[in-house]
Coordinates of C-alpha atoms in Angstrom, one line a residue:
M1 CA -17.6 -1.1 -2.6
P2 CA -14.1 -0.3 -1.4
D3 CA -11.3 -1.4 -3.7
L4 CA -8.3 -2.9 -1.9
V5 CA -4.8 -3.5 -3.4
Q6 CA -2.5 -5.3 -1.0
D7 CA 1.2 -6.2 -1.2
A8 CA 3.1 -8.8 0.9
L9 CA 5.9 -6.7 2.1
E10 CA 8.5 -8.2 4.4
G11 CA 9.0 -6.4 7.7
F12 CA 7.2 -4.0 10.1
V13 CA 5.5 -1.1 8.4
V14 CA 6.6 2.0 10.3
T15 CA 4.5 4.5 8.3
A16 CA 1.9 4.2 5.5
A17 CA 1.2 7.5 4.0
F18 CA 1.0 9.5 0.7
A19 CA 3.9 11.5 -0.8
G20 CA 1.8 13.9 -2.9
N21 CA -0.5 11.5 -4.7
T22 CA 1.7 8.4 -4.4
P23 CA 1.2 5.8 -1.7
V24 CA 4.4 5.3 0.3
F25 CA 5.4 2.7 2.9
A26 CA 8.5 3.1 5.2
L27 CA 9.6 -0.3 6.5
G28 CA 11.7 -1.5 9.5
D29 CA 14.2 -3.1 7.0
G30 CA 15.4 0.3 6.0
T31 CA 13.6 0.6 2.7
V32 CA 10.8 2.8 1.4
R33 CA 8.3 1.5 -1.1
F34 CA 6.4 3.8 -3.4
G35 CA 3.1 2.8 -5.1
S36 CA 1.2 -0.5 -4.7
G37 CA 0.5 -3.6 -6.7
A38 CA 2.6 -4.4 -9.8
A39 CA 3.8 -0.8 -10.0
Q40 CA 5.4 -0.8 -6.6
R41 CA 9.1 0.1 -6.4
A42 CA 11.6 -0.2 -3.5
V43 CA 14.3 2.3 -2.5
S44 CA 17.0 1.4 -0.1
V45 CA 17.5 4.3 2.3
H46 CA 19.0 3.3 5.6
K47 CA 21.7 0.7 6.5
G48 CA 19.7 -0.3 9.5
A49 CA 16.0 0.1 10.5
I50 CA 13.8 3.1 9.8
L51 CA 12.6 4.2 13.2
V52 CA 10.3 7.0 12.2
A53 CA 9.0 8.5 8.9
R54 CA 6.8 11.5 8.0
P55 CA 5.5 12.9 4.7
D56 CA 7.1 16.4 4.2
G57 CA 4.0 17.9 2.7
A58 CA 5.9 18.7 -0.5
G59 CA 5.7 15.4 -2.3
A60 CA 8.4 13.4 -0.5
I61 CA 8.8 11.4 2.7
L62 CA 11.3 12.1 5.5
T63 CA 12.9 9.1 7.2
A64 CA 15.2 8.6 10.2
G65 CA 16.9 5.5 11.4
D66 CA 19.3 3.7 13.7
D67 CA 22.2 4.6 11.4
G68 CA 21.9 8.2 12.6
R69 CA 20.7 9.6 9.3
V70 CA 17.7 11.8 8.4
C71 CA 16.8 11.5 4.7
R72 CA 14.4 12.9 2.2
V73 CA 13.1 10.4 -0.4
T74 CA 11.1 11.3 -3.5
P75 CA 8.8 9.0 -5.6
D76 CA 11.5 8.9 -8.4
G77 CA 13.8 7.1 -5.9
A78 CA 16.1 10.0 -5.2
V79 CA 17.6 9.9 -1.6
T80 CA 19.0 13.1 -0.1
E81 CA 20.7 13.0 3.3
I82 CA 19.7 16.1 5.2
A83 CA 21.3 15.4 8.6
A84 CA 23.6 12.8 10.2
R85 CA 24.4 12.0 13.8
P86 CA 26.8 9.0 13.7
R87 CA 26.3 6.4 16.4
K88 CA 23.0 7.8 17.4
W89 CA 19.5 6.4 16.9
I90 CA 17.2 9.1 15.4
D91 CA 13.7 8.0 16.6
R92 CA 11.8 11.3 16.8
L93 CA 10.9 13.4 13.8
A94 CA 8.5 16.3 13.1
V95 CA 7.8 18.5 10.0
G96 CA 7.4 22.2 10.6
P97 CA 6.5 25.4 8.8
G98 CA 8.2 26.3 5.5
G99 CA 10.3 23.1 5.3
A100 CA 11.7 23.2 8.8
I101 CA 12.2 19.8 10.5
A102 CA 12.9 18.7 14.1
F103 CA 14.5 15.4 15.0
A104 CA 15.7 13.9 18.3
S105 CA 17.9 11.2 19.9
G106 CA 18.2 10.6 23.6
R107 CA 18.2 13.9 25.4
T108 CA 18.9 16.1 22.4
A109 CA 16.6 17.7 19.8
W110 CA 17.7 19.5 16.7
V111 CA 15.8 21.9 14.6
R112 CA 16.9 22.3 10.9
F113 CA 15.7 25.5 9.4
P114 CA 14.7 25.8 5.8
D115 CA 18.0 27.5 5.0
G116 CA 19.9 24.5 6.3
K117 CA 21.1 26.0 9.6
E118 CA 20.6 23.9 12.7
K119 CA 19.9 24.7 16.4
T120 CA 20.4 22.2 19.3
F121 CA 18.1 21.9 22.3
E122 CA 19.4 19.9 25.3
H123 CA 17.1 18.3 27.9
A124 CA 17.8 16.8 31.3
R125 CA 15.9 13.6 30.5
A126 CA 15.2 11.5 27.4
I127 CA 12.9 13.0 24.8
G128 CA 9.6 11.1 24.1
G129 CA 8.4 13.0 21.1
V130 CA 8.7 16.3 19.2
A131 CA 6.0 18.4 17.4
F132 CA 5.7 21.8 15.8
A133 CA 2.8 24.2 16.6
P134 CA 0.4 24.7 13.6
K135 CA 1.5 28.3 13.3
G136 CA 4.8 30.0 14.0
M137 CA 8.1 28.4 14.8
R138 CA 7.3 26.7 18.2
L139 CA 8.5 23.3 19.1
A140 CA 7.2 20.9 21.8
A141 CA 9.5 18.2 23.2
S142 CA 7.9 15.7 25.6
R143 CA 10.1 14.1 28.2
Y144 CA 9.9 12.8 31.8
D145 CA 7.6 14.9 34.0
G146 CA 6.1 17.0 31.2
V147 CA 6.8 19.0 28.0
T148 CA 9.2 21.8 27.1
L149 CA 8.1 24.5 24.7
W150 CA 10.9 26.1 22.7
W151 CA 10.9 29.1 20.3
P152 CA 13.7 28.0 17.9
S153 CA 13.9 31.3 16.0
A154 CA 14.4 33.3 19.2
E155 CA 16.7 33.3 22.3
G156 CA 15.3 33.1 25.8
A157 CA 14.1 30.5 28.3
P158 CA 11.7 27.8 27.3
Q159 CA 8.3 27.2 28.8
D160 CA 7.8 24.1 30.9
L161 CA 4.5 22.2 31.1
V162 CA 4.7 19.9 34.2
W163 CA 3.0 16.7 35.0
K164 CA 4.6 13.7 36.8
G165 CA 5.4 10.6 34.7
M166 CA 7.0 9.7 31.4
H167 CA 5.5 11.5 28.4
L168 CA 5.9 9.7 25.0
D169 CA 4.6 11.3 21.8
V170 CA 3.3 14.9 21.8
T171 CA 0.9 16.8 19.5
F172 CA -0.6 20.3 19.2
S173 CA -4.3 20.7 18.5
P174 CA -4.8 22.2 15.0
D175 CA -5.9 25.5 16.5
G176 CA -2.8 25.6 18.7
R177 CA -4.8 25.9 21.9
Y178 CA -3.9 22.5 23.4
V179 CA -0.8 20.3 23.8
V180 CA -1.5 16.6 24.4
T181 CA 0.9 13.8 25.2
T182 CA 0.6 10.0 25.3
M183 CA 2.1 8.6 28.4
Q184 CA 4.0 5.5 29.5
E185 CA 1.0 4.6 31.7
N186 CA -2.3 4.0 29.9
A187 CA -3.4 7.6 29.6
L188 CA -3.2 10.9 27.8
H189 CA -2.4 14.2 29.4
G190 CA -3.2 17.6 28.0
W191 CA -2.6 21.3 28.8
R192 CA -4.7 24.3 27.7
L193 CA -1.9 26.8 26.8
A194 CA -3.9 29.9 27.6
D195 CA -3.9 29.1 31.3
G196 CA -2.0 25.8 31.8
K197 CA -5.1 24.0 32.9
H198 CA -4.6 20.2 33.0
M199 CA -6.6 17.6 31.2
R200 CA -6.3 14.0 32.3
M201 CA -7.7 11.3 29.9
T202 CA -7.7 7.8 31.3
G203 CA -9.5 4.5 31.1
Y204 CA -7.3 2.7 28.5
P205 CA -6.5 -1.0 28.9
S206 CA -3.1 -0.5 27.1
K207 CA -0.7 2.3 26.0
V208 CA -2.0 4.8 23.5
R209 CA 0.3 4.4 20.5
M210 CA -1.5 6.5 17.9
V211 CA -3.7 9.7 18.0
S212 CA -5.3 11.7 15.2
W213 CA -7.1 15.1 15.2
S214 CA -10.3 15.4 13.3
A215 CA -11.1 18.1 10.8
K216 CA -10.7 21.6 12.4
G217 CA -9.5 19.9 15.6
R218 CA -13.0 19.3 17.1
Y219 CA -12.0 15.8 18.2
L220 CA -8.9 13.8 19.1
A221 CA -9.3 10.1 18.1
T222 CA -7.0 7.6 19.9
A223 CA -6.0 3.9 19.8
G224 CA -5.3 1.7 22.8
A225 CA -8.8 0.3 23.6
Q226 CA -11.4 -2.0 22.1
A227 CA -12.9 1.0 20.4
A228 CA -11.5 4.2 19.0
V229 CA -11.8 6.6 22.0
V230 CA -12.6 10.1 20.6
W231 CA -12.3 13.0 23.0
P232 CA -14.2 16.3 22.3
F233 CA -12.1 19.4 22.2
H234 CA -14.7 21.9 20.8
F235 CA -16.2 22.7 24.2
K236 CA -15.0 25.7 26.3
D237 CA -13.0 23.4 28.7
G238 CA -12.0 20.8 26.0
P239 CA -12.8 17.2 27.0
M240 CA -12.9 17.9 30.8
G241 CA -16.2 16.7 32.2
R242 CA -17.3 15.2 28.9
A243 CA -17.6 11.6 27.9
P244 CA -15.6 10.5 24.9
L245 CA -17.2 8.9 21.8
E246 CA -16.4 5.2 21.4
L247 CA -16.4 4.1 17.8
G248 CA -16.0 0.7 16.3
F249 CA -16.1 -1.4 19.4
R250 CA -14.8 -5.0 18.7
S251 CA -13.1 -7.8 20.6
G252 CA -9.7 -6.8 19.1
L253 CA -7.6 -3.9 20.3
V254 CA -7.5 -0.7 18.3
T255 CA -3.9 -0.3 17.2
A256 CA -4.2 2.5 14.7
V257 CA -6.6 5.4 13.9
A258 CA -6.7 8.2 11.3
C259 CA -9.4 10.9 11.0
H260 CA -10.7 11.9 7.6
P261 CA -9.3 15.2 6.3
T262 CA -12.7 17.0 6.0
D263 CA -15.5 14.8 7.5
E264 CA -16.1 13.5 11.0
V265 CA -15.2 10.0 10.1
A266 CA -12.3 7.8 11.4
V267 CA -10.7 4.8 9.8
I268 CA -9.8 2.3 12.6
G269 CA -7.2 -0.5 12.5
Y270 CA -7.2 -3.5 14.9
S271 CA -4.8 -6.0 16.4
D272 CA -6.4 -8.8 14.3
G273 CA -5.8 -6.9 11.0
A274 CA -9.4 -5.6 10.5
V275 CA -9.9 -2.1 9.2
L276 CA -13.2 -0.2 9.2
A277 CA -14.5 3.3 8.9
S278 CA -16.9 4.8 11.5
R279 CA -18.9 8.0 11.4
F280 CA -18.8 10.2 14.6
A281 CA -22.4 11.1 14.6
D282 CA -23.8 7.5 14.9
D283 CA -20.9 5.0 14.8
A284 CA -22.3 3.8 11.4
R285 CA -19.6 1.5 10.1
V286 CA -18.2 0.2 6.8
S287 CA -15.8 -2.8 6.8
L288 CA -12.7 -2.0 4.7
R289 CA -10.4 -5.0 5.4
E290 CA -11.2 -8.4 6.9
P291 CA -9.1 -9.6 9.8
D292 CA -6.1 -11.9 8.9
G293 CA -4.1 -11.8 12.2
A294 CA -1.7 -9.1 11.0
A295 CA -2.0 -6.2 13.5
I296 CA -2.4 -2.8 11.8
S297 CA 0.6 -0.6 12.5
A298 CA 0.0 2.4 10.3
L299 CA -2.9 4.2 8.7
S300 CA -3.3 7.4 6.7
W301 CA -5.7 9.2 4.4
D302 CA -4.7 10.9 1.2
A303 CA -5.4 14.7 0.9
S304 CA -8.7 14.1 -0.9
G305 CA -10.1 11.6 1.6
A306 CA -10.7 9.0 -1.1
R307 CA -7.9 6.6 -0.4
I308 CA -6.4 5.0 2.8
A309 CA -2.8 3.6 3.0
F310 CA -2.4 0.9 5.6
G311 CA 0.5 -1.2 6.9
T312 CA 0.9 -4.1 9.4
E313 CA 3.4 -5.3 11.9
T314 CA 4.2 -8.4 9.8
G315 CA 4.3 -6.9 6.3
P316 CA 1.0 -6.9 4.5
A317 CA 0.3 -3.3 3.3
G318 CA -1.7 -1.6 0.7
V319 CA -4.3 1.0 -0.4
I320 CA -8.0 1.0 0.1
D321 CA -9.9 3.2 -2.4
I322 CA -13.4 4.3 -1.3
S323 CA -14.1 6.7 -4.1
E324 CA -16.6 4.4 -5.9

């Protein structure tokens, strides 16, 4: 049976993840909490709210907030300010190769290279999201009417991917063949980079606020419907002309989704607080958390695929251990 340890945190859980082996929760009150249960400890990081947080892949978590700071926080409680833009809200953040990071506010994105140097990228409209390609130093910035692809280590004009409408978050497929955005309307849009072919993914009753690639990038699991909608990307033309899988259909809306790091299994969080795991092959399900009315806002697996960190919009957060 799954083992659940839950804490009654106060505030919106922006990110639930793992810093190395340690569960970590970034909260809207500006604090970061490491661990769970009686061993949990709080670290005050931002004067205002944390707007976005990402594990850095090296045992720490990166946070950005409405105080204009980007910080690196380690499980021992050490806070290092690595960038500051006073009077700006830093609400977009991505982790790149070799310790590079990208962050954005308004129409401006910055890339901070591993040696500490920075480069600025201006856009004509507000940026919706930033993401690095899985290989090489290539940055995608989503914005109104499409995505701009930059090569931060080189000079030269960027590449524009055009589609009308406001594009919010952006992601590369793990093989680097596709770029996909969530949109202000209830849809995803994608491009195949080899030839610019468009991919329109619709049918959602609400905005898609979270996506997660499966192992090896075969599927893209998405929130925003009464089931986790899982688009196949392992065919020649990606999801075009293919019906998506629908996993874990319930009366509540799917608000968070995270794919297992090695197996074709997704953990799904709902607007009523329920959490379950579903297998792609047959939608076989295991209940991991009973509904309590606290909408799930964050989900993440650890590297081994044995534990799941979760957070909610109203504070309850914790770790589910499925290793037994």
